[in-house]
Coordinates of C-alpha atoms in Angstrom, one line a residue:
Chain A
M1 CA -8.8 -53.3 5.3
S2 CA -9.1 -50.0 7.3
T3 CA -11.8 -47.5 6.8
V4 CA -11.6 -44.1 6.7
T5 CA -14.2 -42.0 9.1
P6 CA -15.0 -38.7 7.4
L7 CA -13.8 -35.4 9.6
G8 CA -16.5 -33.5 11.3
P9 CA -16.7 -29.7 10.5
F10 CA -14.9 -28.8 13.4
Q11 CA -11.9 -31.2 12.9
A12 CA -11.4 -30.3 9.6
L13 CA -11.3 -26.8 11.0
Q14 CA -8.4 -27.6 13.2
V15 CA -6.5 -29.3 10.7
L16 CA -6.7 -26.8 8.2
V17 CA -5.6 -23.9 10.7
L18 CA -2.9 -26.1 12.1
R19 CA -1.6 -26.6 8.4
N20 CA -1.8 -22.8 7.8
Y21 CA 0.1 -22.1 11.3
I22 CA 3.0 -24.5 10.2
T23 CA 3.5 -23.0 7.1
Y24 CA 3.3 -19.5 8.5
R25 CA 5.5 -19.9 11.2
T26 CA 8.6 -18.7 9.4
E27 CA 7.1 -15.6 8.2
W28 CA 7.1 -14.2 11.9
K29 CA 8.6 -10.7 10.6
L30 CA 5.8 -10.4 8.2
F31 CA 3.2 -11.0 11.1
L32 CA 4.9 -8.6 13.3
T33 CA 5.5 -5.8 10.9
G34 CA 1.4 -6.3 9.7
F35 CA 0.6 -4.8 13.2
L36 CA 2.4 -1.9 12.5
E37 CA 0.9 -0.8 9.5
P38 CA -2.5 0.8 11.3
V39 CA -0.6 2.1 14.3
F40 CA 1.8 4.0 11.9
Y41 CA -1.3 5.4 10.1
L42 CA -2.7 6.4 13.3
F43 CA 0.2 8.3 14.3
S44 CA 0.9 10.2 11.0
I45 CA -2.8 10.8 10.3
G46 CA -4.2 11.2 13.6
I47 CA -1.6 12.9 15.6
G48 CA 0.6 15.0 12.5
V49 CA -2.4 16.1 10.4
G50 CA -4.7 15.9 13.4
Q51 CA -2.9 19.2 14.5
L52 CA -3.9 20.9 11.5
V53 CA -7.7 19.9 12.2
E54 CA -10.0 21.4 14.7
G55 CA -11.9 18.2 15.5
F56 CA -15.3 16.7 14.4
E57 CA -18.7 16.1 15.7
F58 CA -20.0 12.5 16.1
N59 CA -23.6 11.7 16.7
G60 CA -23.9 15.2 18.7
E61 CA -20.5 14.8 20.7
P62 CA -17.5 16.9 19.8
I63 CA -14.7 14.5 19.4
S64 CA -10.8 14.9 18.7
Y65 CA -9.4 14.3 15.1
A66 CA -7.4 11.4 16.7
A67 CA -10.2 10.0 18.3
F68 CA -12.2 10.2 15.1
V69 CA -9.5 8.5 12.7
A70 CA -8.5 5.4 15.0
P71 CA -11.7 3.4 15.1
G72 CA -11.7 4.0 11.2
M73 CA -7.9 2.8 11.2
L74 CA -9.2 -0.4 13.2
A75 CA -12.0 -1.0 10.8
V76 CA -9.6 -0.6 7.7
S77 CA -6.9 -2.7 9.3
A78 CA -9.5 -5.7 9.4
F79 CA -10.9 -4.9 5.9
N80 CA -7.1 -4.9 4.5
G81 CA -6.2 -8.0 6.2
A82 CA -9.1 -9.9 5.0
L83 CA -8.7 -8.7 1.4
M84 CA -4.7 -9.6 1.5
D85 CA -5.7 -13.1 2.8
S86 CA -8.4 -13.8 0.6
T87 CA -7.5 -12.7 -2.7
F88 CA -3.6 -13.0 -3.6
N89 CA -3.3 -15.8 -0.8
V90 CA -6.1 -17.7 -2.2
F91 CA -5.6 -16.9 -5.7
F92 CA -2.0 -18.4 -5.3
K93 CA -3.0 -21.4 -3.6
L94 CA -6.0 -22.1 -6.1
K95 CA -3.9 -21.7 -9.5
Y96 CA -0.3 -22.4 -8.8
D97 CA 0.0 -24.2 -5.5
K98 CA -3.0 -26.7 -6.4
L99 CA -3.3 -26.8 -2.6
Y100 CA -7.0 -26.9 -2.5
D101 CA -7.0 -30.0 -5.4
Q102 CA -4.5 -31.8 -3.0
M103 CA -6.9 -31.0 0.0
L104 CA -9.9 -32.4 -1.9
A105 CA -8.1 -35.8 -2.4
T106 CA -8.3 -36.1 1.5
P107 CA -11.6 -36.5 3.4
L108 CA -11.9 -32.7 3.4
T109 CA -14.9 -31.0 1.3
T110 CA -14.9 -27.4 -0.2
A111 CA -17.0 -26.2 2.6
D112 CA -14.3 -27.2 5.3
I113 CA -11.8 -25.3 3.0
A114 CA -13.8 -22.1 2.7
R115 CA -14.3 -22.3 6.5
G116 CA -10.8 -23.1 7.4
E117 CA -9.2 -20.2 5.3
I118 CA -11.4 -17.6 6.4
T119 CA -11.1 -18.7 10.2
W120 CA -7.3 -18.7 9.9
G121 CA -7.4 -15.0 8.5
Q122 CA -9.7 -14.3 11.2
L123 CA -7.4 -15.6 14.0
R124 CA -4.4 -13.4 12.2
G125 CA -6.9 -10.4 12.3
A126 CA -8.0 -10.8 15.7
S127 CA -4.6 -10.3 17.3
Y128 CA -4.0 -7.3 15.2
S129 CA -7.1 -5.9 16.2
A130 CA -6.7 -6.7 19.8
A131 CA -3.3 -4.9 19.7
F132 CA -4.6 -2.1 18.1
L133 CA -7.2 -1.6 20.8
L134 CA -4.4 -1.5 23.4
V135 CA -2.4 1.1 21.5
M136 CA -5.5 3.0 21.4
W137 CA -6.4 2.7 25.1
A138 CA -3.0 3.8 25.9
M139 CA -3.3 7.1 23.9
G140 CA -6.5 7.9 25.6
L141 CA -8.5 7.5 22.4
I142 CA -11.3 5.3 24.0
G143 CA -14.2 6.8 25.4
S144 CA -16.5 3.8 26.7
W145 CA -16.8 0.1 27.9
W146 CA -18.4 -0.6 24.8
A147 CA -14.9 -0.3 23.0
L148 CA -14.3 -4.2 24.4
L149 CA -17.1 -5.1 21.5
A150 CA -15.1 -3.2 18.9
L151 CA -12.8 -6.7 18.9
P152 CA -15.9 -8.8 17.7
A153 CA -17.0 -5.8 15.3
A154 CA -13.6 -6.2 13.7
L155 CA -13.7 -9.8 13.4
L156 CA -17.2 -9.1 11.8
I157 CA -15.6 -7.0 9.4
G158 CA -13.0 -9.4 8.5
F159 CA -15.4 -12.1 7.9
A160 CA -17.6 -10.3 5.8
F161 CA -14.7 -9.4 3.4
S162 CA -12.8 -12.4 3.4
A163 CA -15.9 -14.2 2.5
V164 CA -16.7 -11.9 -0.2
C165 CA -13.2 -11.5 -1.5
M166 CA -12.9 -15.3 -1.6
A167 CA -15.7 -15.9 -3.8
L168 CA -14.5 -13.0 -6.0
T169 CA -11.2 -14.6 -6.1
T170 CA -12.6 -17.6 -7.7
W171 CA -13.5 -15.9 -10.8
M172 CA -10.2 -14.4 -11.5
K173 CA -7.9 -15.4 -14.3
S174 CA -4.6 -13.6 -13.9
W175 CA -2.8 -11.3 -11.8
Q176 CA -4.0 -8.5 -13.5
D177 CA -7.6 -8.7 -12.5
F178 CA -6.3 -7.8 -9.1
D179 CA -6.0 -4.3 -10.5
K180 CA -9.7 -4.5 -10.1
I181 CA -9.5 -5.2 -6.5
T182 CA -7.3 -2.1 -5.7
L183 CA -9.9 0.0 -7.8
A184 CA -12.2 -0.9 -5.2
Q185 CA -10.4 -1.2 -2.3
L186 CA -8.7 2.2 -2.4
P187 CA -12.0 4.3 -2.9
M188 CA -13.3 2.3 0.1
F189 CA -10.4 2.9 2.2
L190 CA -10.3 7.0 1.5
F191 CA -13.8 7.6 1.2
S192 CA -15.8 5.6 3.7
A193 CA -15.6 8.3 6.5
T194 CA -12.3 6.9 7.5
F195 CA -10.5 10.6 7.6
F196 CA -13.5 13.0 7.4
P197 CA -16.9 12.7 8.3
L198 CA -19.8 12.2 5.4
T199 CA -21.0 15.7 5.6
V200 CA -18.4 16.6 2.9
F201 CA -20.4 14.9 0.4
P202 CA -23.6 16.0 -1.3
T203 CA -26.8 14.3 0.1
W204 CA -27.4 11.7 -2.6
L205 CA -23.5 10.6 -2.7
Q206 CA -23.8 10.3 1.4
W207 CA -26.4 7.8 0.6
V208 CA -24.3 5.8 -1.8
V209 CA -21.3 5.8 1.0
E210 CA -23.7 4.7 3.6
V211 CA -24.7 1.5 1.8
T212 CA -21.0 0.5 1.1
P213 CA -19.8 -2.3 3.6
L214 CA -16.7 -0.5 4.8
Y215 CA -18.5 2.6 5.8
R216 CA -21.0 0.2 7.9
G217 CA -17.7 -1.4 9.5
V218 CA -15.9 2.2 10.2
V219 CA -19.2 3.6 11.8
L220 CA -19.8 0.6 13.8
C221 CA -16.2 0.6 15.4
R222 CA -16.4 4.6 15.9
E223 CA -19.8 4.1 17.6
L224 CA -18.4 1.3 20.0
T225 CA -15.1 3.3 20.8
T226 CA -16.9 6.4 21.5
G227 CA -19.8 4.8 23.3
S228 CA -22.6 6.5 21.5
I229 CA -24.6 3.3 20.2
T230 CA -27.8 3.8 18.6
W231 CA -30.4 1.3 16.7
A232 CA -28.5 2.1 13.2
S233 CA -25.5 0.0 14.8
G234 CA -27.6 -3.1 14.7
V235 CA -28.3 -2.5 10.9
S236 CA -24.4 -2.4 10.5
V237 CA -24.1 -5.7 12.2
V238 CA -26.9 -7.3 10.3
Y239 CA -25.6 -6.2 7.1
L240 CA -22.2 -7.5 7.5
V241 CA -23.5 -10.6 8.9
V242 CA -25.7 -11.2 5.8
M243 CA -22.7 -10.4 3.6
G244 CA -20.7 -12.9 5.0
L245 CA -22.7 -15.6 4.9
V246 CA -23.9 -15.1 1.5
G247 CA -20.0 -14.9 0.1
L248 CA -19.4 -18.1 2.1
A249 CA -22.1 -19.8 0.4
V250 CA -21.0 -18.6 -2.9
V251 CA -17.3 -19.6 -2.3
R252 CA -18.6 -23.1 -1.6
R253 CA -20.6 -23.5 -4.8
R254 CA -17.8 -21.8 -7.0
L255 CA -15.4 -24.1 -5.5
D256 CA -17.4 -27.3 -6.0
S257 CA -17.7 -26.1 -9.6
L258 CA -14.0 -25.3 -10.1
L259 CA -12.5 -28.3 -8.3
L260 CA -14.9 -31.1 -8.3
T261 CA -16.5 -31.3 -11.8
Chain B
M1 CA 37.3 -8.3 -28.4
A2 CA 35.5 -5.1 -29.4
T3 CA 34.5 -2.8 -26.4
L4 CA 31.2 -0.9 -26.5
T5 CA 31.0 2.5 -24.9
L6 CA 28.7 3.0 -22.0
G7 CA 26.3 4.9 -24.7
E8 CA 26.5 2.2 -27.3
A9 CA 25.9 -0.8 -24.9
V10 CA 23.0 1.3 -23.5
G11 CA 21.4 1.7 -26.9
R12 CA 21.5 -2.0 -27.7
Q13 CA 19.1 -2.7 -24.8
Y14 CA 16.6 0.0 -26.1
D15 CA 14.8 -2.8 -28.0
Y16 CA 14.6 -5.0 -25.1
W17 CA 13.3 -2.5 -22.5
W18 CA 10.8 -1.0 -25.2
T19 CA 9.3 -4.2 -25.4
V20 CA 9.0 -4.8 -21.5
Y21 CA 7.3 -1.4 -21.4
K22 CA 4.8 -2.2 -24.0
R23 CA 3.8 -5.3 -22.5
T24 CA 3.4 -3.7 -19.1
W25 CA 2.2 -0.4 -19.1
K26 CA -1.3 -1.2 -18.9
A27 CA -0.7 -2.7 -15.5
S28 CA 0.8 0.3 -14.2
V29 CA -2.0 2.5 -14.9
V30 CA -3.8 2.1 -11.8
S31 CA -1.0 2.2 -9.7
S32 CA 0.7 5.1 -11.4
F33 CA -2.4 7.4 -12.2
V34 CA -5.4 6.3 -10.4
S35 CA -4.4 5.7 -7.1
P36 CA -2.7 8.9 -6.3
I37 CA -5.6 10.8 -7.9
F38 CA -7.7 9.4 -5.4
Y39 CA -5.3 10.4 -2.4
V40 CA -5.5 13.7 -3.9
L41 CA -9.4 13.9 -3.8
A42 CA -9.5 12.4 -0.3
M43 CA -6.8 14.1 1.5
G44 CA -6.3 17.3 -0.5
V45 CA -9.8 18.1 -1.3
L46 CA -11.9 16.6 0.8
L47 CA -9.9 16.5 4.2
G48 CA -8.3 20.0 3.4
G49 CA -11.8 21.4 3.5
F50 CA -11.3 21.1 7.3
I51 CA -8.0 22.7 7.6
A52 CA -7.1 26.5 7.8
G53 CA -4.9 27.5 4.9
D54 CA -2.5 29.3 7.1
P55 CA 1.1 29.7 5.2
D56 CA 2.7 30.3 8.7
Q57 CA 1.4 26.6 9.7
L58 CA 1.6 25.1 6.1
E59 CA 5.3 25.9 5.3
G60 CA 4.2 28.7 3.1
A61 CA 1.3 27.0 1.5
T62 CA -2.1 28.9 1.3
S63 CA -4.1 25.8 1.4
Y64 CA -3.9 22.2 2.8
L65 CA -4.4 20.9 -1.0
A66 CA -1.2 23.3 -2.2
F67 CA 0.7 21.7 0.6
V68 CA 0.0 18.0 0.5
V69 CA 0.0 17.8 -3.4
P70 CA 3.9 18.4 -3.9
G71 CA 4.8 16.1 -1.2
L72 CA 2.2 13.5 -2.6
V73 CA 4.1 13.3 -5.9
A74 CA 7.6 13.1 -4.4
A75 CA 6.4 10.3 -2.1
H76 CA 4.7 8.6 -5.2
A77 CA 8.1 9.1 -7.1
M78 CA 9.7 7.0 -4.3
Q79 CA 7.1 4.1 -4.5
T80 CA 7.4 4.0 -8.1
A81 CA 11.0 3.8 -8.2
V82 CA 11.0 1.3 -5.3
S83 CA 8.4 -1.1 -7.2
E84 CA 10.8 -1.0 -10.3
T85 CA 13.9 -2.1 -8.6
T86 CA 12.9 -4.7 -6.1
Y87 CA 10.8 -7.8 -7.9
P88 CA 11.9 -6.9 -11.1
V89 CA 15.7 -6.8 -10.2
M90 CA 15.4 -9.9 -8.4
G91 CA 13.4 -11.5 -11.2
M92 CA 16.0 -10.8 -13.6
I93 CA 18.4 -12.2 -11.6
K94 CA 16.9 -15.1 -9.9
W95 CA 13.7 -16.2 -11.6
Q96 CA 13.8 -15.1 -15.4
K97 CA 17.7 -15.1 -15.5
I98 CA 17.4 -12.6 -18.1
Y99 CA 20.9 -10.7 -16.6
D100 CA 22.6 -14.0 -17.1
S101 CA 21.9 -14.0 -20.7
M102 CA 22.9 -10.3 -21.0
V103 CA 26.5 -10.6 -19.3
A104 CA 27.1 -13.5 -21.8
T105 CA 26.9 -10.7 -24.8
P106 CA 29.8 -7.9 -24.9
L107 CA 27.6 -6.0 -22.6
R108 CA 29.2 -5.2 -18.9
I109 CA 27.5 -5.1 -15.5
R110 CA 27.6 -1.1 -15.8
D111 CA 26.0 -1.2 -19.1
I112 CA 23.1 -3.1 -17.8
V113 CA 22.6 -1.2 -14.5
A114 CA 22.6 1.8 -16.4
A115 CA 20.0 0.6 -19.0
H116 CA 17.5 -1.0 -16.2
L117 CA 17.9 2.5 -14.1
L118 CA 17.3 4.6 -17.6
F119 CA 14.2 2.7 -18.0
V120 CA 13.0 3.5 -14.3
L121 CA 13.8 7.3 -15.0
F122 CA 12.0 7.0 -18.2
R123 CA 9.0 5.6 -16.2
L124 CA 9.4 8.3 -13.3
A125 CA 9.5 11.2 -15.7
T126 CA 6.4 10.0 -17.3
T127 CA 4.4 9.0 -14.2
C128 CA 5.1 12.6 -12.3
A129 CA 4.9 14.5 -15.6
V130 CA 1.1 13.1 -15.9
F131 CA 0.6 13.7 -12.2
M132 CA 1.7 17.3 -12.5
L133 CA -0.2 18.3 -15.4
A134 CA -3.6 16.5 -13.8
L135 CA -3.2 18.8 -11.0
A136 CA -2.6 22.0 -12.9
P137 CA -6.5 22.7 -13.0
F138 CA -6.9 22.3 -9.2
G139 CA -5.1 26.0 -9.0
V140 CA -2.4 25.0 -6.6
F141 CA 0.8 26.2 -8.5
E142 CA 2.0 29.6 -7.8
T143 CA 4.4 30.0 -10.8
W144 CA 4.9 28.6 -14.0
W145 CA 8.8 27.7 -13.4
G146 CA 8.3 26.4 -10.2
P147 CA 6.5 23.2 -10.9
L148 CA 8.9 22.3 -13.8
L149 CA 11.7 22.7 -10.9
A150 CA 9.2 20.4 -8.6
F151 CA 9.1 17.9 -11.4
L152 CA 13.1 17.8 -11.8
S153 CA 13.3 17.3 -8.0
Q154 CA 10.7 14.6 -7.8
V155 CA 12.4 12.6 -10.5
L156 CA 15.8 13.2 -8.9
C157 CA 14.3 11.8 -5.6
G158 CA 12.9 9.0 -7.3
M159 CA 16.3 8.2 -8.9
A160 CA 17.9 8.4 -5.6
F161 CA 15.8 5.8 -4.1
A162 CA 16.0 3.6 -7.4
S163 CA 19.6 3.3 -7.3
L164 CA 19.9 2.6 -3.4
V165 CA 17.1 0.0 -3.6
Y166 CA 18.7 -1.5 -6.8
G167 CA 21.8 -2.1 -5.0
W168 CA 20.2 -3.6 -2.1
S169 CA 18.0 -5.8 -4.2
A170 CA 21.1 -7.2 -6.4
R171 CA 22.4 -8.4 -3.1
L172 CA 19.1 -9.8 -1.5
R173 CA 18.6 -13.8 -1.7
S174 CA 15.2 -14.0 -0.8
E175 CA 12.0 -12.1 -1.8
A176 CA 10.7 -12.3 2.0
G177 CA 13.1 -9.1 2.3
F178 CA 10.8 -6.9 0.2
G179 CA 7.9 -7.3 2.5
V180 CA 10.0 -6.0 5.5
L181 CA 11.5 -3.2 3.5
F182 CA 8.1 -2.1 2.5
R183 CA 6.6 -2.0 5.8
L184 CA 9.6 -0.7 7.8
G185 CA 11.1 1.5 5.5
I186 CA 8.9 2.6 2.7
F187 CA 5.5 2.9 4.2
P188 CA 6.9 5.0 7.5
L189 CA 8.7 7.4 5.2
F190 CA 5.4 7.7 3.2
L191 CA 3.6 8.8 6.2
F192 CA 6.3 10.7 8.5
S193 CA 8.6 12.3 5.7
G194 CA 6.6 15.6 5.6
A195 CA 4.2 14.7 2.7
F196 CA 1.0 14.7 4.8
F197 CA 1.7 17.2 7.5
P198 CA 4.7 19.8 8.3
I199 CA 7.3 18.0 10.2
A200 CA 7.5 20.6 12.6
N201 CA 4.2 18.7 14.1
L202 CA 6.4 15.7 15.1
G203 CA 8.4 17.9 17.6
E204 CA 12.0 19.4 17.7
A205 CA 13.6 15.6 17.8
G206 CA 11.0 14.1 15.3
A207 CA 11.6 16.8 13.0
W208 CA 15.3 16.5 13.0
A209 CA 14.6 12.8 12.6
A210 CA 12.3 13.3 9.4
R211 CA 15.1 15.5 7.7
L212 CA 17.5 12.9 7.9
T213 CA 15.5 10.8 5.7
P214 CA 16.1 10.8 1.9
L215 CA 12.4 11.4 1.1
W216 CA 12.2 14.6 2.9
H217 CA 14.8 16.3 0.8
G218 CA 12.4 15.4 -2.1
V219 CA 9.2 16.3 -0.6
N220 CA 10.7 19.7 0.8
L221 CA 12.1 20.7 -2.7
S222 CA 9.2 19.9 -4.5
R223 CA 7.1 21.9 -1.8
M224 CA 9.2 24.9 -2.1
F225 CA 9.1 25.1 -5.7
C226 CA 5.3 24.7 -6.0
V227 CA 4.4 27.2 -3.5
D228 CA 6.9 29.3 -4.5
N229 CA 8.3 29.7 -1.1
V230 CA 12.2 28.9 -2.0
D231 CA 14.9 29.1 0.6
W232 CA 17.8 28.8 -1.8
P233 CA 20.5 27.7 0.3
L234 CA 18.4 25.0 1.7
A235 CA 17.3 23.9 -2.0
L236 CA 20.9 23.5 -2.5
V237 CA 21.6 21.2 0.4
N238 CA 18.4 19.1 -0.4
T239 CA 19.8 18.8 -4.2
A240 CA 23.4 17.9 -3.0
V241 CA 21.9 15.3 -0.5
L242 CA 19.7 13.7 -3.4
V243 CA 22.6 13.7 -5.8
A244 CA 24.9 12.3 -3.4
L245 CA 22.7 9.2 -2.5
L246 CA 22.3 8.7 -6.4
V247 CA 26.2 8.5 -6.9
V248 CA 26.4 6.4 -4.3
G249 CA 23.4 4.2 -5.1
W250 CA 24.9 3.9 -8.3
S251 CA 28.3 2.4 -7.5
W252 CA 26.7 0.3 -4.7
S253 CA 24.5 -1.2 -7.6
V254 CA 27.3 -1.9 -9.9
T255 CA 29.6 -3.5 -7.3
G256 CA 26.6 -5.6 -6.1
L257 CA 25.6 -7.1 -9.4
T258 CA 29.4 -7.5 -10.3
K259 CA 29.4 -9.8 -7.1
R260 CA 26.2 -11.6 -7.7
L261 CA 26.8 -12.2 -11.3
V262 CA 30.6 -12.2 -12.2
S263 CA 32.7 -13.0 -9.5

């Protein structure tokens, strides 16, 4: 009789990423067009609407409208990608495909599944973010070498939202529940200082926006591409790391109670 | 066998579509009403605060809010029409096979297409009307009759898209095509057909490319009527283009569904 040795966390991760890669290979059109979305936004809002706007001040420096919007689009793209991957896709696999049930019949654990799904989403997101940064660079919208760190920053945003949204998805009962995701996603997308600075809001509302996670991501990316790093940038990083880790812990516990009991 | 007139045949499908509406309208509240209002607030009111209301730059509008709102409603009509004629049409053909059971009755293909498109017309009319009424207090309308004509042009624009996309969905074998349509068709139209900024900002060539898109005709009509800056010959051209697309789309839909279900 042969014995099965359990997989280490890293081996498990490799297996899961490979599995997702194989199933996704036929969807290359969706993969390529996903990259175009933030670029279209940048051209339309940044350039088209940008000709109507004088430009803003950011951390005391004047900045063109396109340079203001572009890092916001980078953050939003990471945010949207993470949201789609970790809500619709995970819900489908959990409820209809029963994919995770099958995986747990193998030596994989719930923690492996959580880490594997999030890592896969991150790999996809990383390629979008890198391509977007190249577009920004080609358009002359990058003002500092700090911009190199905008790629890990985008990944951090993706990680934080993937973990939390995957956790939320475990509570969903039907597709109608996704309306609630849209209801949270759209205001965050439109009001997180992506298209205009926070100064348009009254002070109390500025405070509210400042504690929302996408705002931290948008500002972090903008600080990096313009090179105006401050101590507050560290706050954004810690915020997003903690959010991701908490999400990951919750996902693991929820998958345990959903699938192993 | 007794043959039904088009009117009778459509009337017989009334119960079916009314039931569909009763069961699904709640799910459409967020996408139909809440999301567009968020866009108006963010783009029109807040971003608009940074934009000078120069009628020369904004195609006759005296504020960015007045400029962007009519375009947004027309673009929203397009999105509503497309979402009603992509997955739902494929579902009726392929997954639920409801059309199959319909053609087993005295209904003919053109009756089925007409009833489905009338349902889309109803969805467009209610969505655009609510949207326009919600905007009235913002003070962006210049006359009382302009918004009414704008409303009709938004619905016409939506119907042109509905019939064209219907014909395409009737021929499509796999739903993967929808993702590509949304990302390479609908989404760029939404952003570059003059809804968010005057197409003059795209440069000479870009502006002409925008004029060739169907959505621009709807956006332009809707805006000219709302800001009371109507170029009547141009309005006639815009209307003619949209009506022509609607007619072409209708016959394309009927032949498409006939090929798929009957022959």
